[in-house]
XYZ file of N, CA, C and O in Angstrom:
844
model
N 14.158 9.197 13.693
C 12.767 9.748 13.107
C 11.883 8.681 12.646
O 12.144 7.878 11.680
N 10.726 8.701 12.935
C 9.664 7.825 12.532
C 9.965 6.327 12.753
O 9.340 5.564 12.259
N 10.797 6.202 13.737
C 11.408 4.827 14.084
C 12.154 4.140 12.996
O 12.544 2.902 12.872
N 12.970 5.005 12.149
C 13.992 4.497 11.315
C 15.182 4.287 11.808
O 15.734 5.118 12.605
N 16.045 3.296 11.487
C 17.236 2.825 12.188
C 17.919 2.470 10.855
O 17.917 2.066 9.880
N 19.624 2.616 11.084
C 20.681 2.127 10.159
C 20.283 2.904 9.103
O 20.538 2.353 7.930
N 20.039 4.224 9.025
C 19.691 4.771 7.759
C 21.193 4.712 6.620
O 20.979 4.754 5.631
N 22.394 4.978 7.375
C 23.696 4.919 6.352
C 23.773 3.629 5.555
O 24.074 3.425 4.671
N 23.292 2.621 6.499
C 23.330 1.125 6.057
C 22.410 1.081 4.737
O 22.564 0.527 3.765
N 21.102 1.786 5.054
C 20.153 1.836 3.815
C 20.551 2.632 2.711
O 20.065 2.155 1.719
N 21.362 3.428 2.850
C 21.729 4.225 1.706
C 22.567 3.843 0.735
O 22.429 3.582 -0.515
N 23.506 3.187 1.561
C 24.612 2.206 0.873
C 23.980 1.171 0.226
O 24.386 0.768 -1.075
N 23.143 0.566 0.953
C 22.415 -0.784 0.202
C 21.600 -0.505 -0.817
O 21.644 -0.885 -2.064
N 21.012 0.803 -0.890
C 20.047 1.271 -1.911
C 20.798 1.770 -3.056
O 20.497 1.464 -4.310
N 22.037 2.150 -2.967
C 22.887 2.691 -4.000
C 23.520 1.462 -4.836
O 23.504 1.370 -5.984
N 23.967 0.452 -4.142
C 24.248 -0.519 -4.683
C 23.247 -1.431 -5.533
O 23.570 -1.837 -6.547
N 22.168 -1.343 -5.066
C 20.907 -2.018 -5.553
C 20.679 -1.039 -7.020
O 20.336 -1.676 -7.950
N 20.625 0.180 -6.842
C 20.471 0.960 -8.016
C 21.581 0.863 -9.128
O 21.302 1.018 -10.215
N 22.791 0.811 -8.682
C 23.994 0.464 -9.517
C 23.878 -0.828 -10.392
O 24.051 -0.725 -11.676
N 23.029 -1.599 -9.764
C 22.984 -3.126 -10.486
C 22.116 -2.956 -11.463
O 21.016 -2.444 -11.519
N 22.447 -3.255 -12.944
C 21.808 -3.066 -14.128
C 20.491 -4.022 -13.894
O 20.477 -5.210 -13.573
N 19.526 -3.424 -14.241
C 18.114 -4.154 -14.518
C 17.176 -3.577 -15.654
O 17.716 -2.898 -16.422
N 16.031 -3.762 -15.433
C 14.991 -3.401 -16.446
C 14.954 -1.977 -16.479
O 14.906 -1.437 -17.699
N 15.046 -1.149 -15.472
C 14.984 0.447 -15.592
C 16.211 1.025 -16.394
O 16.186 1.796 -17.122
N 17.487 0.327 -15.854
C 18.581 0.744 -16.392
C 18.878 0.624 -17.764
O 19.152 1.306 -18.697
N 18.372 -0.652 -18.164
C 18.272 -1.071 -19.873
C 17.574 -0.078 -20.493
O 17.797 0.443 -21.783
N 16.231 0.557 -19.867
C 15.484 1.187 -20.716
C 15.975 2.887 -20.614
O 16.325 3.390 -21.836
N 16.876 3.176 -19.543
C 17.383 4.353 -19.554
C 18.698 4.390 -20.394
O 18.634 5.479 -21.252
N 19.404 3.497 -20.487
C 20.553 3.308 -21.432
C 20.215 3.587 -22.988
O 20.992 4.163 -23.594
N 19.276 2.718 -23.176
C 18.741 2.630 -24.520
C 18.265 3.839 -24.997
O 18.400 4.447 -26.143
N 17.526 4.601 -24.212
C 17.055 6.019 -24.542
C 18.258 7.050 -24.626
O 18.135 7.850 -25.572
N 18.865 7.015 -23.552
C 20.229 8.064 -23.587
C 21.024 7.602 -24.999
O 21.681 8.734 -25.537
N 21.244 6.601 -25.209
C 22.080 6.147 -26.421
C 21.449 6.785 -27.869
O 22.290 6.830 -28.678
N 20.189 6.527 -27.680
C 19.592 6.630 -29.036
C 19.325 8.008 -29.151
O 19.204 8.689 -30.574
N 18.712 8.958 -27.852
C 18.344 10.182 -28.315
C 19.249 11.457 -27.724
O 18.641 12.494 -27.473
N 20.240 10.926 -26.870
C 21.043 12.127 -26.160
C 20.615 12.102 -24.741
O 19.740 11.510 -24.128
N 21.644 12.557 -24.160
C 21.403 12.578 -22.493
C 20.489 13.434 -21.871
O 19.714 12.891 -20.845
N 19.892 14.285 -22.375
C 18.631 15.106 -21.928
C 17.504 14.209 -21.977
O 16.810 14.163 -21.105
N 17.287 13.771 -23.122
C 15.999 12.546 -23.234
C 16.247 11.320 -22.357
O 15.189 10.883 -21.913
N 17.390 11.164 -22.107
C 17.712 9.843 -21.310
C 17.511 10.171 -20.001
O 16.937 9.463 -19.112
N 17.762 11.631 -19.500
C 17.439 11.840 -18.177
C 15.959 12.170 -17.991
O 15.387 11.777 -16.857
N 15.146 12.308 -18.967
C 13.755 12.471 -18.916
C 13.101 11.069 -18.854
O 12.291 10.814 -17.890
N 13.735 10.145 -19.538
C 13.226 8.697 -19.159
C 13.626 8.410 -17.808
O 12.812 7.789 -17.188
N 14.827 8.709 -17.358
C 15.106 8.380 -15.721
C 14.092 9.068 -15.159
O 13.776 8.436 -13.766
N 13.808 10.468 -15.155
C 12.757 11.091 -14.377
C 11.445 10.223 -14.260
O 10.741 10.023 -13.349
N 10.882 9.575 -15.505
C 9.976 8.978 -15.596
C 9.913 7.646 -14.745
O 8.777 7.371 -13.996
N 11.065 6.989 -14.844
C 11.231 5.704 -14.132
C 11.148 6.140 -12.522
O 10.442 5.325 -11.679
N 11.556 7.354 -12.368
C 11.900 7.695 -10.832
C 10.304 7.906 -10.310
O 9.869 7.567 -9.275
N 9.507 8.688 -11.087
C 7.976 8.967 -10.815
C 7.413 7.696 -10.652
O 6.570 7.386 -9.772
N 7.600 6.565 -11.583
C 6.960 5.284 -11.525
C 7.230 4.829 -10.087
O 6.398 4.158 -9.572
N 8.402 4.644 -9.762
C 8.901 4.244 -8.620
C 8.111 4.798 -7.346
O 7.903 3.959 -6.389
N 7.742 6.084 -7.269
C 7.044 6.549 -6.275
C 5.473 5.856 -5.911
O 5.064 5.826 -5.022
N 4.971 5.325 -7.160
C 3.689 4.693 -7.114
C 4.044 3.443 -6.162
O 3.213 3.132 -5.294
N 5.038 2.744 -6.236
C 5.131 1.637 -5.262
C 5.956 1.932 -3.978
O 5.235 1.427 -3.059
N 6.335 3.173 -3.767
C 6.727 3.490 -2.355
C 5.389 3.883 -1.673
O 5.170 3.574 -0.609
N 4.365 4.736 -2.273
C 3.155 5.037 -1.721
C 2.339 3.685 -1.574
O 1.574 3.694 -0.484
N 2.390 2.790 -2.366
C 1.444 1.701 -2.229
C 2.128 0.895 -1.113
O 1.586 0.271 -0.268
N 3.679 0.889 -0.743
C 3.896 0.203 0.366
C 3.830 0.955 1.738
O 3.376 0.283 2.505
N 3.636 2.183 1.544
C 3.314 2.777 2.610
C 1.988 2.750 3.204
O 1.533 2.758 4.135
N 0.983 2.370 2.008
C -0.177 2.231 2.403
C -0.634 0.969 2.618
O -2.031 0.673 2.891
N 0.125 0.105 2.570
C 0.104 -1.559 2.585
C -0.614 -2.212 1.321
O -1.001 -3.283 1.241
N -0.646 -1.479 0.190
C -1.407 -2.106 -0.925
C -0.435 -3.015 -1.508
O -0.840 -4.067 -2.275
N 0.988 -2.843 -1.324
C 1.725 -3.925 -1.770
C 1.581 -5.425 -1.336
O 1.693 -6.354 -1.885
N 1.075 -5.597 0.024
C 0.462 -6.584 0.349
C -0.670 -7.487 -0.193
O -0.591 -8.809 -0.458
N -1.276 -6.675 -1.282
C -2.189 -7.324 -1.893
C -1.622 -7.977 -3.130
O -2.110 -9.080 -3.362
N -0.548 -7.488 -3.614
C 0.114 -8.303 -4.844
C 0.602 -9.428 -4.185
O 0.883 -10.590 -4.866
N 1.323 -9.355 -2.886
C 1.889 -10.559 -2.247
C 0.766 -11.665 -1.953
O 1.452 -12.818 -1.939
N -0.467 -11.342 -1.835
C -1.414 -12.260 -1.300
C -2.228 -12.550 -2.147
O -2.979 -13.725 -2.141
N -2.694 -11.823 -3.137
C -3.661 -12.058 -4.256
C -2.863 -12.423 -5.724
O -2.249 -11.588 -6.203
N -3.063 -13.747 -5.953
C -2.741 -14.185 -7.165
C -3.278 -13.583 -8.511
O -2.403 -13.220 -9.541
N -4.364 -13.377 -8.317
C -5.334 -12.717 -9.424
C -4.590 -11.042 -9.688
O -4.263 -10.622 -10.735
N -4.433 -10.316 -8.737
C -3.941 -9.060 -8.698
C -2.412 -8.962 -9.122
O -2.081 -8.247 -10.065
N -1.621 -9.824 -8.692
C -0.284 -10.137 -9.254
C -0.122 -10.463 -10.629
O 0.386 -9.867 -11.427
N -1.045 -11.387 -11.142
C -1.075 -11.896 -12.417
C -1.340 -10.692 -13.368
O -0.892 -10.446 -14.186
N -2.424 -9.967 -12.970
C -3.106 -8.817 -13.842
C -1.893 -7.655 -13.970
O -1.889 -7.264 -15.009
N -1.455 -7.325 -12.851
C -0.337 -6.142 -13.056
C 0.925 -6.861 -13.888
O 1.456 -6.276 -14.703
N 1.286 -8.079 -13.577
C 2.313 -8.794 -14.198
C 2.190 -8.890 -15.820
O 3.140 -8.453 -16.310
N 1.048 -9.236 -15.961
C 0.705 -9.248 -17.559
C 0.750 -7.817 -18.015
O 1.246 -7.816 -19.481
N 0.086 -7.048 -17.580
C 0.158 -5.776 -18.041
C 1.539 -5.152 -18.325
O 1.872 -4.526 -19.362
N 2.457 -5.390 -17.269
C 3.915 -4.863 -17.356
C 4.460 -5.777 -18.632
O 5.143 -4.910 -19.200
N 4.265 -7.002 -18.521
C 4.981 -7.685 -19.497
C 4.411 -7.468 -21.080
O 5.505 -7.226 -21.958
N 3.254 -7.198 -21.073
C 2.761 -6.600 -22.389
C 3.457 -5.352 -22.942
O 3.803 -5.133 -24.093
N 3.564 -4.422 -22.016
C 3.921 -3.157 -22.072
C 5.521 -3.235 -22.510
O 5.853 -2.467 -23.560
N 6.235 -4.115 -21.898
C 7.772 -4.185 -22.047
C 7.767 -4.717 -23.646
O 8.717 -4.265 -24.231
N 7.079 -5.749 -23.771
C 7.141 -6.366 -25.163
C 6.845 -5.241 -26.294
O 7.545 -5.094 -27.371
N 5.655 -4.572 -25.901
C 5.416 -3.415 -27.071
C 6.514 -2.392 -27.120
O 6.723 -2.050 -28.221
N 7.206 -1.897 -26.027
C 8.246 -1.220 -26.429
C 9.444 -1.812 -27.067
O 9.995 -0.990 -27.936
N 9.831 -2.917 -26.573
C 10.602 -3.770 -27.677
C 10.479 -3.660 -28.972
O 11.445 -3.482 -29.950
N 9.313 -4.043 -29.373
C 8.746 -4.164 -30.769
C 8.894 -2.626 -31.409
O 9.294 -2.454 -32.618
N 8.436 -1.707 -30.582
C 8.660 -0.295 -31.085
C 10.008 0.279 -31.438
O 10.172 0.869 -32.346
N 10.903 -0.350 -30.410
C 12.022 0.063 -30.749
C 12.943 -0.559 -31.908
O 13.584 0.126 -32.614
N 12.543 -1.782 -32.040
C 13.071 -2.425 -33.348
C 12.410 -1.780 -34.609
O 13.435 -1.795 -35.333
N 11.359 -1.476 -34.432
C 10.650 -0.600 -35.728
C 11.319 0.469 -35.970
O 11.493 1.108 -37.251
N 11.660 1.414 -34.926
C 12.607 2.485 -34.847
C 14.061 2.415 -35.297
O 14.381 3.575 -35.761
N 14.409 1.144 -35.824
C 15.829 1.086 -36.109
C 16.293 1.326 -37.464
O 17.315 1.490 -37.700
N 15.352 1.793 -38.194
C 15.686 2.309 -39.888
C 15.915 1.077 -40.508
O 15.827 -0.366 -39.942
N 16.361 1.339 -41.744
C 16.722 0.142 -42.536
C 18.134 0.184 -42.842
O 18.758 1.234 -42.804
N 18.724 -0.927 -43.693
C 19.759 -1.184 -43.887
C 20.864 -0.829 -42.697
O 22.005 0.001 -42.959
N 20.679 -0.904 -41.371
C 21.671 -0.593 -40.587
C 21.658 0.896 -40.106
O 22.713 1.217 -39.150
N 20.988 1.606 -40.766
C 20.976 3.163 -40.584
C 19.832 3.519 -39.540
O 18.644 3.079 -39.658
N 20.129 4.311 -38.533
C 18.895 5.002 -37.753
C 18.103 5.773 -38.540
O 18.455 6.364 -39.478
N 16.819 5.972 -38.183
C 15.773 6.676 -38.842
C 15.969 8.115 -38.158
O 15.635 8.712 -37.110
N 16.510 9.247 -38.875
C 16.624 10.404 -38.358
C 15.252 11.008 -38.234
O 15.199 11.857 -37.253
N 14.056 10.836 -38.897
C 12.726 11.419 -38.695
C 12.449 10.927 -37.423
O 11.749 11.705 -36.530
N 12.455 9.509 -37.045
C 11.714 9.157 -35.928
C 12.859 9.549 -34.718
O 12.237 9.733 -33.586
N 14.159 9.797 -34.880
C 15.017 10.288 -33.764
C 14.524 11.466 -33.411
O 14.422 11.756 -31.993
N 14.031 12.435 -34.194
C 13.745 13.880 -33.589
C 12.303 13.978 -33.341
O 11.938 14.824 -32.449
N 11.529 12.927 -33.665
C 10.073 12.999 -33.267
C 9.874 12.594 -32.085
O 8.624 12.716 -31.421
N 10.556 11.933 -31.414
C 10.482 11.396 -30.023
C 10.242 12.455 -28.963
O 11.129 13.099 -28.643
N 9.105 12.761 -28.249
C 8.932 13.538 -27.590
C 9.434 13.385 -26.205
O 9.493 12.381 -25.665
N 9.659 14.578 -25.349
C 9.968 14.342 -23.950
C 8.906 13.717 -23.170
O 8.967 12.842 -22.213
N 7.751 14.016 -23.566
C 6.521 13.714 -22.892
C 6.372 12.088 -23.057
O 5.876 11.394 -22.206
N 6.634 11.500 -24.231
C 6.609 10.076 -24.608
C 7.632 9.401 -23.980
O 7.196 8.281 -23.158
N 8.790 9.978 -23.767
C 9.678 9.326 -22.982
C 9.470 9.156 -21.597
O 9.652 8.147 -20.756
N 8.819 10.464 -21.101
C 8.463 10.186 -19.597
C 7.648 9.195 -19.135
O 7.848 8.500 -18.249
N 6.594 9.345 -20.100
C 5.578 8.410 -19.765
C 5.909 6.854 -19.878
O 5.506 6.035 -19.298
N 6.930 6.480 -20.960
C 7.517 5.094 -21.132
C 8.074 4.808 -20.087
O 8.042 3.546 -19.488
N 9.066 5.761 -19.386
C 9.730 5.512 -17.956
C 8.791 5.186 -17.204
O 9.195 4.061 -16.179
N 7.993 6.001 -16.979
C 6.942 5.931 -15.775
C 6.163 4.473 -15.775
O 6.156 3.791 -14.796
N 5.732 4.079 -17.056
C 4.998 2.741 -16.958
C 6.133 1.505 -16.892
O 5.429 0.538 -16.314
N 7.281 1.653 -17.628
C 8.134 0.559 -17.335
C 8.137 0.176 -15.843
O 8.432 -0.958 -15.512
N 8.386 1.195 -14.915
C 8.636 0.876 -13.505
C 7.327 0.563 -12.879
O 7.103 -0.292 -12.057
N 6.223 1.402 -13.135
C 5.186 1.227 -12.430
C 4.279 0.138 -12.459
O 3.764 -0.534 -11.662
N 4.363 -0.496 -13.698
C 3.892 -1.832 -14.225
C 4.767 -3.130 -13.689
O 4.282 -4.084 -14.070
N 5.858 -2.995 -13.100
C 6.481 -4.124 -12.564
C 6.028 -4.543 -11.189
O 6.404 -3.471 -10.145
N 5.295 -5.270 -11.079
C 4.864 -5.853 -9.379
C 5.913 -6.180 -8.799
O 5.905 -6.146 -7.569
N 7.167 -6.745 -9.312
C 8.304 -7.121 -8.536
C 8.875 -6.012 -7.893
O 9.372 -6.029 -6.727
N 8.815 -4.676 -8.555
C 9.191 -3.520 -7.657
C 8.530 -3.244 -6.270
O 9.015 -2.929 -5.346
N 7.001 -3.618 -6.665
C 6.276 -3.473 -5.253
C 6.461 -4.435 -4.155
O 6.648 -3.872 -2.988
N 6.682 -5.678 -4.644
C 7.060 -6.535 -3.762
C 8.532 -6.286 -2.982
O 8.876 -6.558 -1.758
N 9.466 -5.618 -3.813
C 10.947 -5.375 -3.433
C 10.630 -4.336 -2.174
O 11.364 -4.476 -1.105
N 9.738 -3.340 -2.425
C 9.606 -2.108 -1.352
C 9.254 -2.950 -0.331
O 9.488 -2.531 1.040
N 8.196 -3.790 -0.422
C 7.580 -4.202 0.967
C 8.521 -5.124 1.646
O 8.318 -5.106 2.937
N 9.523 -5.755 0.978
C 10.275 -6.706 1.818
C 11.566 -5.836 2.294
O 12.135 -6.310 3.408
N 12.061 -4.944 1.527
C 13.304 -4.090 1.793
C 13.017 -2.975 2.807
O 13.820 -2.919 3.732
N 11.972 -2.265 2.703
C 11.820 -1.133 3.600
C 11.731 -1.543 5.191
O 12.276 -0.655 6.053
N 10.710 -2.480 5.359
C 10.519 -2.655 6.870
C 11.900 -3.176 7.534
O 11.661 -3.149 8.903
N 12.867 -3.553 6.894
C 14.060 -4.007 7.576
C 14.649 -2.875 8.209
O 15.676 -2.905 9.297
N 14.384 -1.526 7.969
C 15.050 -0.355 8.432
C 14.050 0.259 9.186
O 13.980 1.708 9.572
N 12.888 -0.264 9.721
C 11.889 0.670 10.384
C 11.646 -0.309 11.913
O 11.385 -1.523 11.638
N 11.778 0.413 12.827
C 11.542 -0.378 14.288
C 9.934 -0.803 14.260
O 9.215 -0.489 13.738
N 9.679 -2.181 14.505
C 8.534 -2.838 14.563
C 7.656 -2.221 15.432
O 6.181 -2.176 15.174
N 7.895 -1.273 16.379
C 7.157 -0.802 17.256
C 6.897 0.879 17.019
O 6.357 1.598 17.738
N 7.325 0.994 15.676
C 7.044 2.493 15.188
C 5.718 2.995 15.216
O 4.897 2.269 14.501
N 5.205 4.020 15.615
C 3.894 4.538 15.748
C 3.694 5.151 14.227
O 2.448 5.545 14.213
N 4.793 5.376 13.372
C 4.524 6.135 12.254
C 5.151 5.192 11.085
O 5.823 5.784 10.430
N 4.777 4.031 10.983
C 5.360 3.166 9.779
C 5.191 4.016 8.373
O 5.961 3.978 7.645
N 3.920 4.451 8.057
C 3.773 5.011 6.883
C 4.586 6.058 6.546
O 5.194 6.192 5.349
N 4.806 6.905 7.380
C 5.771 8.016 7.270
C 7.213 7.507 7.207
O 8.089 8.008 6.387
N 7.550 6.410 7.901
C 8.814 5.799 7.888
C 8.915 5.376 6.240
O 10.167 5.524 5.733
N 8.161 4.628 5.760
C 8.163 4.105 4.445
C 8.077 5.084 3.432
O 9.161 4.804 2.681
N 7.517 6.042 3.566
C 7.466 7.084 2.674
C 8.893 7.711 2.691
O 9.720 8.025 1.798
N 9.534 8.042 3.753
C 10.829 8.596 3.952
C 11.828 7.912 3.219
O 12.671 8.174 2.697
N 11.960 6.519 3.680
C 12.787 5.683 2.962
C 12.658 5.613 1.649
O 13.616 5.565 1.025
N 11.511 5.396 1.145
C 11.183 5.389 -0.315
C 11.465 6.649 -1.029
O 12.386 6.500 -2.165
N 11.562 7.666 -0.444
C 11.951 8.956 -1.109
C 13.529 8.888 -1.161
O 13.857 9.401 -2.249
N 13.997 8.693 -0.070
C 15.537 8.566 -0.236
C 15.972 7.800 -1.333
O 16.902 7.891 -2.054
N 15.411 6.382 -1.304
C 15.884 5.429 -2.289
C 15.712 5.966 -3.643
O 16.288 5.842 -4.538
N 14.521 6.568 -4.021
C 14.122 6.966 -5.537
C 14.982 7.916 -5.616
O 15.333 7.916 -6.739
N 15.284 8.949 -4.865
C 15.917 10.168 -5.329
C 17.579 9.817 -5.677
O 18.134 10.189 -6.794
N 18.070 9.064 -4.733
C 19.377 8.318 -5.036
C 19.377 7.618 -6.467
O 20.311 7.544 -6.966
N 18.376 6.789 -6.543
C 18.221 5.763 -7.627
C 18.341 6.715 -9.126
O 18.708 6.343 -9.983
N 17.456 7.963 -8.793
C 17.443 8.774 -10.155
C 18.784 9.340 -10.345
O 19.122 9.707 -11.562
N 19.415 9.662 -9.279
C 20.857 10.187 -9.535
C 21.562 9.187 -10.168
O 22.412 9.700 -11.255
N 21.577 8.110 -9.733
C 22.217 6.788 -10.554
C 21.791 6.600 -11.958
O 22.827 6.706 -12.868
N 20.620 6.899 -12.209
C 20.017 6.869 -13.505
C 20.601 7.872 -14.437
O 20.634 7.629 -15.641
N 20.471 9.331 -13.846
C 21.002 10.177 -14.508
C 22.349 9.925 -15.380
O 22.626 10.253 -16.343
N 23.223 9.224 -14.079
C 24.528 8.902 -14.800
C 24.721 8.028 -15.932
O 25.396 8.075 -16.565
N 23.823 6.861 -15.815
C 23.646 5.883 -16.797
C 23.358 6.543 -18.147
O 23.744 6.338 -19.246
N 22.456 7.528 -17.983
C 21.872 8.153 -19.168
C 22.849 9.171 -19.726
O 23.025 8.960 -21.221
N 23.745 9.734 -18.951
C 24.767 10.777 -19.749
C 26.058 9.755 -20.086
O 26.619 10.014 -21.225
N 26.449 8.632 -19.776
C 27.449 7.672 -19.943
C 26.892 7.141 -21.252
O 27.810 7.157 -21.996
N 25.589 6.683 -21.341
C 25.138 6.043 -22.542
C 25.132 6.917 -23.702
O 25.487 6.615 -24.951
N 24.712 8.093 -23.443
C 24.865 9.230 -24.548
C 26.258 9.641 -25.024
O 26.562 9.706 -26.107
N 27.186 9.763 -24.046
C 28.495 9.876 -24.426
C 29.340 8.855 -25.121
O 29.976 8.937 -26.136
N 28.858 7.466 -24.681
C 29.511 6.382 -25.490
C 28.761 6.201 -26.996
O 29.484 5.988 -27.952
N 27.493 6.364 -26.858
C 27.101 6.620 -28.298
C 27.583 7.538 -29.392
O 27.737 7.511 -30.643
N 27.888 8.864 -28.575
C 28.529 9.894 -29.562
C 29.735 9.459 -30.024
O 30.182 9.698 -30.984
N 30.712 8.802 -29.242
C 31.978 8.441 -29.480
C 31.975 7.396 -30.716
O 32.892 7.280 -31.585
N 30.854 6.603 -30.768
C 30.582 5.611 -31.862
C 29.558 6.173 -32.900
O 29.036 5.424 -33.472
N 29.426 7.496 -33.186
C 28.623 8.075 -34.094
C 27.385 7.529 -33.969
O 26.602 6.896 -34.542
N 26.607 8.023 -32.708
C 25.335 8.000 -32.212
C 24.414 8.086 -33.339
O 23.039 7.457 -33.104
N 24.383 8.764 -34.416
C 23.210 9.065 -35.194
C 23.366 7.964 -36.499
O 22.632 8.037 -37.280
N 24.429 7.061 -36.269
C 24.589 5.880 -37.597
C 24.218 4.730 -37.006
O 23.225 4.199 -36.346
N 25.152 3.754 -37.638
C 24.939 2.468 -37.330
C 24.917 1.889 -36.038
O 24.292 0.966 -35.551
N 25.762 2.688 -35.013
C 25.703 2.503 -33.806
C 24.423 2.348 -33.203
O 23.963 1.618 -32.270
N 23.648 3.651 -33.380
C 22.397 3.781 -32.691
C 21.406 2.822 -33.073
O 20.439 2.361 -32.273
N 21.550 2.340 -34.381
C 20.696 1.130 -34.954
C 20.869 -0.101 -34.283
O 20.033 -0.724 -33.937
N 22.093 -0.267 -33.978
C 22.469 -1.427 -33.346
C 22.126 -1.403 -31.702
O 21.405 -2.601 -31.314
N 22.087 -0.376 -31.118
C 21.767 -0.265 -29.833
C 20.161 -0.321 -29.819
O 19.751 -1.048 -29.012
N 19.586 0.312 -30.542
C 18.230 0.085 -30.578
C 17.810 -1.347 -30.977
O 16.682 -1.779 -30.007
N 18.347 -1.791 -31.718
C 17.761 -3.595 -31.949
C 18.250 -4.537 -30.980
O 17.298 -5.292 -30.434
N 19.383 -4.126 -30.306
C 19.762 -4.837 -29.139
C 18.907 -4.528 -27.977
O 18.423 -5.280 -27.223
N 18.623 -3.195 -27.886
C 17.572 -2.941 -26.502
C 16.109 -3.455 -26.908
O 15.468 -3.727 -26.000
N 15.738 -3.551 -28.138
C 14.532 -3.806 -28.541
C 14.370 -5.532 -28.115
O 13.411 -5.897 -27.558
N 15.428 -6.202 -28.397
C 15.355 -7.417 -28.075
C 15.505 -7.887 -26.646
O 14.815 -8.650 -26.240
N 16.230 -6.946 -25.825
C 16.345 -7.127 -24.532
C 14.961 -6.782 -23.841
O 14.434 -7.588 -22.930
N 14.240 -5.751 -24.388
C 12.815 -5.532 -23.796
C 11.876 -6.587 -23.994
O 11.034 -6.974 -23.160
N 12.040 -7.168 -25.197
C 11.181 -8.395 -25.352
C 11.485 -9.642 -24.511
O 10.613 -10.125 -23.854
N 12.773 -9.776 -24.215
C 13.065 -10.780 -23.337
C 12.707 -10.347 -21.899
O 12.275 -11.407 -21.230
N 12.898 -9.365 -21.341
C 12.295 -8.950 -20.276
C 10.883 -8.954 -20.109
O 10.279 -9.428 -18.978
N 10.145 -8.790 -21.149
C 8.790 -8.755 -20.921
C 8.324 -10.249 -20.867
O 7.490 -10.543 -20.038
N 9.001 -11.171 -21.606
C 8.843 -12.506 -21.463
C 9.025 -13.161 -20.201
O 8.414 -13.910 -19.568
N 10.242 -12.742 -19.617
C 10.409 -13.101 -18.095
C 9.680 -12.623 -17.130
O 9.431 -13.488 -16.350
N 9.206 -11.573 -17.127
C 8.325 -10.932 -16.313
C 6.926 -11.649 -16.507
O 6.195 -11.877 -15.474
N 6.339 -12.136 -17.602
C 5.293 -12.798 -17.874
C 5.322 -14.173 -17.207
O 4.346 -14.761 -16.588
N 6.557 -14.532 -17.018
C 6.734 -15.947 -16.373
C 6.899 -15.830 -14.878
O 7.276 -16.996 -14.260
N 7.242 -14.662 -14.347
C 7.486 -14.649 -13.061
C 6.642 -14.925 -12.112
O 5.548 -15.037 -12.223
N 7.081 -15.841 -10.823
C 6.219 -16.219 -9.736
C 6.459 -15.161 -8.733
O 7.366 -14.264 -8.659
N 5.428 -15.246 -7.817
C 5.291 -14.253 -6.546
C 6.423 -14.760 -5.750
O 7.019 -16.069 -5.692
N 6.994 -13.677 -5.153
C 8.090 -14.275 -3.982
C 7.409 -14.983 -2.976
O 6.578 -14.098 -2.244
């Protein structure tokens, strides 16, 4: 269909890549541990929606711009890095005082805010766009007359499977937090660890070079 080949290998490879912890997983785990599995899954939906930005970009050929234009890559890269650092600082501030989580902040975080955070965490990462541009063509015949549809199909499969995996991460993180008294010191520790991680990821992204 649309010139797609080795679909089973694509699915298996995609699942292995999705299981591998990275920037998106770190965000989802931190949200699930801090706010429960429902809000963690909303964060995962935001990440998945952000992934569709890169899927459509790959299908339309826009990812090639990031690969060939140093200016475009740098602009997107710095925007993403700044956003990750901002999230890290925000998570640190929400950790409460004296090792205790802030219950007011805990309940005030809206589903909409978590969704948007997840969306931007993925959508502003140019490395994801370059990944799709490099990964998807390997499973599409060079002479396919419908490459954009093939890229869209593979991208949707990858993103849906990845979202299911991320749902699992959100649930697991929430359960682990509950076992260790998620509303107290454990949650505060998770927030600060996650905040530090996101600041580090932001700095790493800011220093990233094009593939």
